[in-house]
XYZ file of N, CA and C in Angstrom:
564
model
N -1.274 -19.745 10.180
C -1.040 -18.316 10.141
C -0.935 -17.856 8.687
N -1.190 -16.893 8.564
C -1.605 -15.867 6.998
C -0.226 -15.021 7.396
N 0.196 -15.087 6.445
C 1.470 -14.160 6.489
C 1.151 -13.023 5.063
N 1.360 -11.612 4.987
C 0.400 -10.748 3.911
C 1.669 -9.423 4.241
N 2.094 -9.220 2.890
C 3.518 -8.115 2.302
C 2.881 -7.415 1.962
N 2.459 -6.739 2.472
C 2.015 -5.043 1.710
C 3.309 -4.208 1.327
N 2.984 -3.940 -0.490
C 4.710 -3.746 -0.736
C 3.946 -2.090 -1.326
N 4.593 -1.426 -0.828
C 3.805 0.057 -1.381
C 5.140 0.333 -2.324
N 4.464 0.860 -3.204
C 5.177 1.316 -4.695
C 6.319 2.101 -4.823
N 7.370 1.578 -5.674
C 8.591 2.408 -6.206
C 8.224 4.010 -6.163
N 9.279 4.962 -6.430
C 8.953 6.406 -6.750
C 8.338 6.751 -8.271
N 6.668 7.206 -7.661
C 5.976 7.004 -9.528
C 6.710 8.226 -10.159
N 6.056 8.579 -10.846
C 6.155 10.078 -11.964
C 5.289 10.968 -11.709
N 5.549 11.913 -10.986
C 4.237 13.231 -10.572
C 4.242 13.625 -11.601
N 4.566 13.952 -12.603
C 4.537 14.760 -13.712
C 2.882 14.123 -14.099
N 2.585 12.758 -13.926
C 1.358 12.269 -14.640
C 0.533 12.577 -13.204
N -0.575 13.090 -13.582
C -1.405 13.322 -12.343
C -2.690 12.237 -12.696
N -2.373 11.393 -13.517
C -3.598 10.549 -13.808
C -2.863 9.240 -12.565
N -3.777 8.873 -11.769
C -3.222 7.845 -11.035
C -3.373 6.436 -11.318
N -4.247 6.060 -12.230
C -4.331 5.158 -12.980
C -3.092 4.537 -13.624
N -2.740 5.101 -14.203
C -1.638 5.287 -15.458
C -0.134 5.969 -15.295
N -0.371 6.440 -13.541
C 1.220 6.805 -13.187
C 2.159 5.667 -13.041
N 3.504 5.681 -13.888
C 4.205 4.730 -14.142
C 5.648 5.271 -12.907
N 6.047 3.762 -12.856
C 7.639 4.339 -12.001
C 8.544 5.505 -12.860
N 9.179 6.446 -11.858
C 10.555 6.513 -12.734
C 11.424 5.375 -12.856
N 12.829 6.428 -13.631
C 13.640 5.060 -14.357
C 14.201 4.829 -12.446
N 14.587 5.811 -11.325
C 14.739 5.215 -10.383
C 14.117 4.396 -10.183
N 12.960 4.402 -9.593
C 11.576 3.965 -9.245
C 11.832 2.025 -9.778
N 12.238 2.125 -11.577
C 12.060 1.099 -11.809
C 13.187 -0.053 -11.043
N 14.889 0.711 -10.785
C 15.695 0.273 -10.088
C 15.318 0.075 -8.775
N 14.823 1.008 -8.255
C 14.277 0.266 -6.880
C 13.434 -0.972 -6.327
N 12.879 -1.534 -7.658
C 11.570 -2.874 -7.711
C 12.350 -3.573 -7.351
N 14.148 -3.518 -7.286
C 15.108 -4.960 -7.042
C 15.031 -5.223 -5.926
N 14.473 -3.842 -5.052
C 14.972 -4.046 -3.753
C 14.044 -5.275 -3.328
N 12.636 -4.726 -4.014
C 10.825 -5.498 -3.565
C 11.217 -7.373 -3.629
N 11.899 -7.423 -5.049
C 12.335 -8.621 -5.513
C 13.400 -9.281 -4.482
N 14.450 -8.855 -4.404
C 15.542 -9.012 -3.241
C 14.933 -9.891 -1.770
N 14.148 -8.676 -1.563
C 13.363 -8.822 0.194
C 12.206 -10.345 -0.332
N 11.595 -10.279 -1.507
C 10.571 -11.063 -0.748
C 11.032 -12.496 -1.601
N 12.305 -12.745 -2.410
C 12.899 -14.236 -2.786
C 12.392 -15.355 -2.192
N 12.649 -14.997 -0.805
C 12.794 -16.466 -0.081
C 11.506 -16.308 1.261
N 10.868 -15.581 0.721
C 9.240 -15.431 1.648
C 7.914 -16.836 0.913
N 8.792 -17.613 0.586
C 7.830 -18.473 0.334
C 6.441 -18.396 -0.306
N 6.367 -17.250 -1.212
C 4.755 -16.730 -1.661
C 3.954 -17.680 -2.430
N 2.772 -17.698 -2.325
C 1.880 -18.238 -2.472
C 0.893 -17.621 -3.548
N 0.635 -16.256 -3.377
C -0.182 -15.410 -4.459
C 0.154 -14.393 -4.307
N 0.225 -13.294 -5.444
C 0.224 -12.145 -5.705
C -1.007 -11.326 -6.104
N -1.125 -9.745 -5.102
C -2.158 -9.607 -5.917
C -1.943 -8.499 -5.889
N -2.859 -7.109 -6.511
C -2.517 -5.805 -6.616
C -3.648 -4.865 -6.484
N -3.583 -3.568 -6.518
C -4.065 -2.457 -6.888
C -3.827 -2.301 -8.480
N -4.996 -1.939 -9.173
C -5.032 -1.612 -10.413
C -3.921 -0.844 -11.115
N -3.513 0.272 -10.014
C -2.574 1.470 -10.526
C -1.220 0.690 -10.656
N -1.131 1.325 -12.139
C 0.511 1.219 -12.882
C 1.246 0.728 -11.906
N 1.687 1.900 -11.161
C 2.995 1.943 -10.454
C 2.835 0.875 -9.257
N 1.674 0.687 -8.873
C 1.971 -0.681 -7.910
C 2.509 -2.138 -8.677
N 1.883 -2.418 -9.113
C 1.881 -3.665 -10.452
C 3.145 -3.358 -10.691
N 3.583 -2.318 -11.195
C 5.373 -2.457 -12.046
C 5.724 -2.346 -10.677
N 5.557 -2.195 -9.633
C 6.535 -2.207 -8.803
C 7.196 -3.609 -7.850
N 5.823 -4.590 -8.208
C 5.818 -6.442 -7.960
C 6.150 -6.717 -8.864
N 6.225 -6.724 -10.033
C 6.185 -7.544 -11.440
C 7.359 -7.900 -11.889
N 8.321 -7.330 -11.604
C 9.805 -8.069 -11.663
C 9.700 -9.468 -10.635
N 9.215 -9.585 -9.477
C 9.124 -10.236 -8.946
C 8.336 -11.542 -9.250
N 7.404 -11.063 -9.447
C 6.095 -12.021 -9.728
C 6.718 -12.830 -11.004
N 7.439 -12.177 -12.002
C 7.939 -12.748 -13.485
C 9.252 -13.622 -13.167
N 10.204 -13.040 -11.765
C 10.853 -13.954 -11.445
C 10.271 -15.857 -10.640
N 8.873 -15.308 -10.199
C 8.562 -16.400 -9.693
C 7.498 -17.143 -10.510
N 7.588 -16.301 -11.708
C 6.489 -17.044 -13.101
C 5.074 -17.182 -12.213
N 4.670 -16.420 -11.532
C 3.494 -16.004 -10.715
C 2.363 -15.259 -11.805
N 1.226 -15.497 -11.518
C 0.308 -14.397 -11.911
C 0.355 -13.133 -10.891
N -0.196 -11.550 -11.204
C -0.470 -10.581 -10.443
C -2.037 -10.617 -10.475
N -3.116 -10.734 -9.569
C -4.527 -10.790 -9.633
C -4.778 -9.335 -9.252
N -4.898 -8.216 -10.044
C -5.596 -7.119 -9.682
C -6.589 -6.904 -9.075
N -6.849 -6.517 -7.816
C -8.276 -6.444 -6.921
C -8.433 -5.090 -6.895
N -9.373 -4.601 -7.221
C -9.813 -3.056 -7.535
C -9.605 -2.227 -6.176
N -10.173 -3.000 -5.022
C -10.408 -2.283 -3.802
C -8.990 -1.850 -2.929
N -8.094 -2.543 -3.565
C -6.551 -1.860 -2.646
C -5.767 -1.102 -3.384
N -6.972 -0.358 -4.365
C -6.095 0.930 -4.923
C -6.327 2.381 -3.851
N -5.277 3.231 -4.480
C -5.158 4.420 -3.069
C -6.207 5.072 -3.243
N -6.112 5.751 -2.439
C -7.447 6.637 -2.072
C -7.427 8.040 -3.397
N -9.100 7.928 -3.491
C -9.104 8.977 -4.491
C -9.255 10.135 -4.083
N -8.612 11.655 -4.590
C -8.154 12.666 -3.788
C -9.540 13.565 -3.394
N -9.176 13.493 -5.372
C -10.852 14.763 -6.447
C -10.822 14.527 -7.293
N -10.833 15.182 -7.690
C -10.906 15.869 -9.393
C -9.708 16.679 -9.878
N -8.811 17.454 -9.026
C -7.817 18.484 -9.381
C -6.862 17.615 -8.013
N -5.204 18.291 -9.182
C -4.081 17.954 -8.337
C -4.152 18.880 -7.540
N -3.912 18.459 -6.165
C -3.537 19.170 -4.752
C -2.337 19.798 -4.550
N -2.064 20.988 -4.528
C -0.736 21.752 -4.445
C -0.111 21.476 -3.379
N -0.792 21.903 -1.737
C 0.028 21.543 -0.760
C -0.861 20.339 -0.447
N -0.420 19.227 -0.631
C -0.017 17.674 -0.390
C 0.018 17.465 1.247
N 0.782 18.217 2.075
C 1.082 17.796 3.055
C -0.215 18.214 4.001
N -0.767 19.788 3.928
C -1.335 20.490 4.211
C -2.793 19.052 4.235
N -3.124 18.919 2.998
C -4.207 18.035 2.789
C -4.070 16.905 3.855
N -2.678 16.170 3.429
C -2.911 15.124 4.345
C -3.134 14.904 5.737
N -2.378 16.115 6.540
C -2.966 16.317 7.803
C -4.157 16.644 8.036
N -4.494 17.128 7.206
C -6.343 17.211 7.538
C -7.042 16.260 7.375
N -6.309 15.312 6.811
C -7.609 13.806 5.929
C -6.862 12.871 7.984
N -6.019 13.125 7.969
C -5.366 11.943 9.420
C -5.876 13.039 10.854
N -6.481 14.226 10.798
C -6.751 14.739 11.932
C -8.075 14.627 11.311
N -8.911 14.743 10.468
C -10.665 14.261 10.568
C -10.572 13.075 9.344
N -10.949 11.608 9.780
C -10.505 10.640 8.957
C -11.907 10.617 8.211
N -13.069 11.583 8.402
C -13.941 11.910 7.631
C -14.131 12.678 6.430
N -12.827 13.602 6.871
C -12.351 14.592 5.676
C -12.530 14.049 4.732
N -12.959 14.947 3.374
C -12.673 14.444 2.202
C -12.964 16.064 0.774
N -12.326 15.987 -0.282
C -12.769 17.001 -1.184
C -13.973 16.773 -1.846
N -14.590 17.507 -2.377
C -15.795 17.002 -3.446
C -15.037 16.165 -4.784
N -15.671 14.731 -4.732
C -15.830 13.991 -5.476
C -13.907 12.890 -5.053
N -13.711 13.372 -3.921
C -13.110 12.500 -3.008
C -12.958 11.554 -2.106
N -12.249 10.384 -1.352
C -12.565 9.829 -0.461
C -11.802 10.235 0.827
N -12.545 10.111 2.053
C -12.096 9.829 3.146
C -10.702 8.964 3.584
N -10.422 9.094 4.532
C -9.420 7.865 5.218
C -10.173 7.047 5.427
N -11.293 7.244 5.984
C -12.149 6.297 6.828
C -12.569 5.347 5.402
N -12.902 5.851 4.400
C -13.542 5.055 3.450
C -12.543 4.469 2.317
N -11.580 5.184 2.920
C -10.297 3.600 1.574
C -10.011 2.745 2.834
N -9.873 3.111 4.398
C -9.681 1.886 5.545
C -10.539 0.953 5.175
N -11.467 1.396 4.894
C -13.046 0.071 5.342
C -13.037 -0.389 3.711
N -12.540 0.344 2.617
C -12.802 -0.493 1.069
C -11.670 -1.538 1.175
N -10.130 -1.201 2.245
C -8.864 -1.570 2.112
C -9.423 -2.976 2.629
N -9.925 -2.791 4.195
C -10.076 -3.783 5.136
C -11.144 -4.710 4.784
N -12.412 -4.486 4.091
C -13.099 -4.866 3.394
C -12.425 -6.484 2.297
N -11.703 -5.454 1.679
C -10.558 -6.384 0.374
C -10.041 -7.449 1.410
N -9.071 -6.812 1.749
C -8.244 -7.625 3.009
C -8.581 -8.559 3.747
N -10.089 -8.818 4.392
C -10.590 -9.613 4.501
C -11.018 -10.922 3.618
N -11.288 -10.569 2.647
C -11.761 -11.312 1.608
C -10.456 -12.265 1.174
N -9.774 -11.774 1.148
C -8.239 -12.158 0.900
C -8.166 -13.443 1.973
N -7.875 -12.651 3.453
C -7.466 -13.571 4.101
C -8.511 -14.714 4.447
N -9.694 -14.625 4.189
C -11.077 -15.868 3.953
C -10.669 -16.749 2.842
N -9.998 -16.074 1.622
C -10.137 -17.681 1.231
C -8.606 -18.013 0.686
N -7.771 -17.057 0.989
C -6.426 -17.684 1.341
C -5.394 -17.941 2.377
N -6.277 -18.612 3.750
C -5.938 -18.783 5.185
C -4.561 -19.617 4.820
N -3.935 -19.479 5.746
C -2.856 -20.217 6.152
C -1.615 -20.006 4.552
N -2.044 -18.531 4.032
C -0.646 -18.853 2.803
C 0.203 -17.564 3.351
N 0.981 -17.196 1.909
C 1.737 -16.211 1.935
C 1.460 -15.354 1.069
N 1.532 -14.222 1.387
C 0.814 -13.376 -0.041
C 1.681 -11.775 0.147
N 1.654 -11.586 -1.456
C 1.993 -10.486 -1.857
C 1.087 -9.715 -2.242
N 0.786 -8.274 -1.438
C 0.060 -6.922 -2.548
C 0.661 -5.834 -2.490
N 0.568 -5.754 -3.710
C 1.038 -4.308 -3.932
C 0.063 -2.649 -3.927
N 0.471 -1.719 -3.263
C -0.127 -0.987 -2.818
C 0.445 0.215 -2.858
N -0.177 1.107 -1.804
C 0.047 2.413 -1.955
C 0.320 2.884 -0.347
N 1.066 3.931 -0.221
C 1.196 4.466 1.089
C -0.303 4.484 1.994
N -0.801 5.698 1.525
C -1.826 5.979 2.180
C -2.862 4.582 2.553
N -3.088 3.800 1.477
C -3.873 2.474 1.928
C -3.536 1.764 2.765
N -1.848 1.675 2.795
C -1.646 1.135 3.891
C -1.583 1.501 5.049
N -1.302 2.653 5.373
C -1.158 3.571 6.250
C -2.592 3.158 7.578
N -3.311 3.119 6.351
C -5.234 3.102 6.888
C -5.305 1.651 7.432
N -4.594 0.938 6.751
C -4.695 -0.758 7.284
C -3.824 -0.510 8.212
N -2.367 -0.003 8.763
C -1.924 -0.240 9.938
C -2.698 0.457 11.075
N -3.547 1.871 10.850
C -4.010 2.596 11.267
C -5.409 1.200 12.047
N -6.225 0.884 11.174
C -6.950 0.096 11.712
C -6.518 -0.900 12.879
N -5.485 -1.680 12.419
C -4.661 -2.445 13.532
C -4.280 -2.156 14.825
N -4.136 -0.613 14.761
C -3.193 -0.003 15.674
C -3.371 1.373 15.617
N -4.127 1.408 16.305
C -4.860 2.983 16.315
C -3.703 4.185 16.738
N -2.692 3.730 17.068
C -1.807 4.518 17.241
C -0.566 5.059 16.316
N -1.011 4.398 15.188
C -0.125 4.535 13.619
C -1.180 6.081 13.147
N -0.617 6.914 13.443
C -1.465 8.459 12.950
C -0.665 9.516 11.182
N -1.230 10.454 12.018
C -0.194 11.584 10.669
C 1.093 11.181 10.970
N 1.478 11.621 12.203
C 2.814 11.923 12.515
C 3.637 10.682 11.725
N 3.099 8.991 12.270
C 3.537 7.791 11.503
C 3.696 8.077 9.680
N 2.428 8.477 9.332
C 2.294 8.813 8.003
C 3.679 9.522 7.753
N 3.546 10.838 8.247
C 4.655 11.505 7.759
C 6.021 11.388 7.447
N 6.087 10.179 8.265
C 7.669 9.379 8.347
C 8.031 8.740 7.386
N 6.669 8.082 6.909
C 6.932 7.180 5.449
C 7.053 7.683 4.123
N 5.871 8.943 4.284
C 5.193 9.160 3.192
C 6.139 9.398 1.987
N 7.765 9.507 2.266
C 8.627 9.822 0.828
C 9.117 8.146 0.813
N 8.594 7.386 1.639
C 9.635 5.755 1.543
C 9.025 5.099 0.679
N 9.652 4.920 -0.654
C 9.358 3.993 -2.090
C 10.482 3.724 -2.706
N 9.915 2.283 -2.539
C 9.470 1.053 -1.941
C 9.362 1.033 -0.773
N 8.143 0.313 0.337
C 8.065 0.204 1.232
C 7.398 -1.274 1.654
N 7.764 -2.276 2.736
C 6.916 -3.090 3.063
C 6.741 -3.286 4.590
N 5.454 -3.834 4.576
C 4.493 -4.347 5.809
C 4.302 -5.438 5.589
N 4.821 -6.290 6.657
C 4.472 -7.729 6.608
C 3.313 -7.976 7.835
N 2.144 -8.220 7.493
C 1.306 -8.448 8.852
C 0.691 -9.935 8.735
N 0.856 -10.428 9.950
C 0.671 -11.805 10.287
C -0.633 -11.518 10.980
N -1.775 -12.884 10.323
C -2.769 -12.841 11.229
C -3.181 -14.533 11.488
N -3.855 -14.661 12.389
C -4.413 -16.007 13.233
C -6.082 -15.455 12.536
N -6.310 -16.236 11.783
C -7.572 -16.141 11.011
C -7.771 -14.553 10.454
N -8.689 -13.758 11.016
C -8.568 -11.844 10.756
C -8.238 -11.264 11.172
N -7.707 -11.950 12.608
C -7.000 -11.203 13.887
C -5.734 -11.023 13.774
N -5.245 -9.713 13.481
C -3.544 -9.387 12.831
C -2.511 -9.950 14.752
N -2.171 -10.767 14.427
C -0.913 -10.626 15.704
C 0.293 -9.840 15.814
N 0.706 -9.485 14.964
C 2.098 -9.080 14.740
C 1.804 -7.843 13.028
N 2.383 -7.127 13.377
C 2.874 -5.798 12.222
C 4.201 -5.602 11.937
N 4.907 -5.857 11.401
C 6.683 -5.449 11.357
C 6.675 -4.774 10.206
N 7.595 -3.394 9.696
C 7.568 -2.488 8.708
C 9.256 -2.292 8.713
N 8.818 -2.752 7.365
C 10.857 -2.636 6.298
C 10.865 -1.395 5.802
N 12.246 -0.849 6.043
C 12.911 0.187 5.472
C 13.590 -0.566 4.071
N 13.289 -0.532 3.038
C 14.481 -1.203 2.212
C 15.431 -0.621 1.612
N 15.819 0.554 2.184
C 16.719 1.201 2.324
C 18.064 1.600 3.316
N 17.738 0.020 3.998
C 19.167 0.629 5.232
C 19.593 -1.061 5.267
């Protein structure tokens, strides 16, 4: 069995609308203890990430506690919006989870960070069967990977999370076939 932590990111800095380069706040950075805390004694095997800042700082206390490398994989970064910051946020997102085709000019779909996410994800679990693994991520990406699993993880699910940072998903699979989904609050 593949055991796989999808750890979605501390609280970044909206102030930076570059998503590349959005870093935690100083909360944000206190909250990485929690990421560190939860996954001590998960036996990990590899770490890997999304390009963006705030995922990476949000494992990397961890990873430095376990003298680990972080392997950046391009494809489990979040979904790209546009070109311009989105005012109502929420407004958008129900439209991208009620047509998962939706998208702005020079944006992506749900449908198309699911299949870049699941795509990655696969690749992952092909040639690291039977370990334990850490990535760090983003709401919405994951959202699309539980969404795939479980077609019944929608907006409404989204909406529940979408302020929870730090967040993790531990999904267990029997080769690509996910058996089990369990999702941490690390806040209670």
């Amino acid at each position: 069995m593949t055991t796989v932590y999808f750890v979605r990111h501390a609280t970044p800095n909206f102030n930076n609308h570059d998503d590349l380069t959005r870093e935690l706040t100083t909360q944000g950075m206190k909250d990485r203890e929690l990421v560190t805390a939860f996954l001590q004694d998960k036996e990990i095997d590899f770490i890997f990430s999304s390009p963006y800042k705030r995922a990476v700082d949000t494992i990397e206390e961890f990873a430095d506690a376990q003298k680990m490398a972080i392997t950046v994989i391009h494809d489990f970064r979040e979904r790209k919006i546009g070109n311009a910051w989105i005012e109502n946020f929420d407004k958008f997102c129900k439209e991208q989870w009620e047509d998962f085709d939706f998208k702005l000019s020079a944006g992506e779909s749900l449908r198309e960070v699911q299949e870049r996410n699941i795509c990655a994800l696969n690749q992952v679990l092909e040639t690291y069967a039977d370990k334990n693994i850490v990535i760090g991520s983003h709401g919405t990406a994951i959202s699309t990977i539980i969404h795939y699993f479980d077609p019944s993880f929608g907006y409404n699910e989204y909406d529940q999370i979408k302020n929870l940072m730090p967040w993790i998903v531990r999904f267990s699979f029997d080769g690509n076939r996910c058996i089990e989904i369990k999702k941490y609050n690390l806040f209670q």
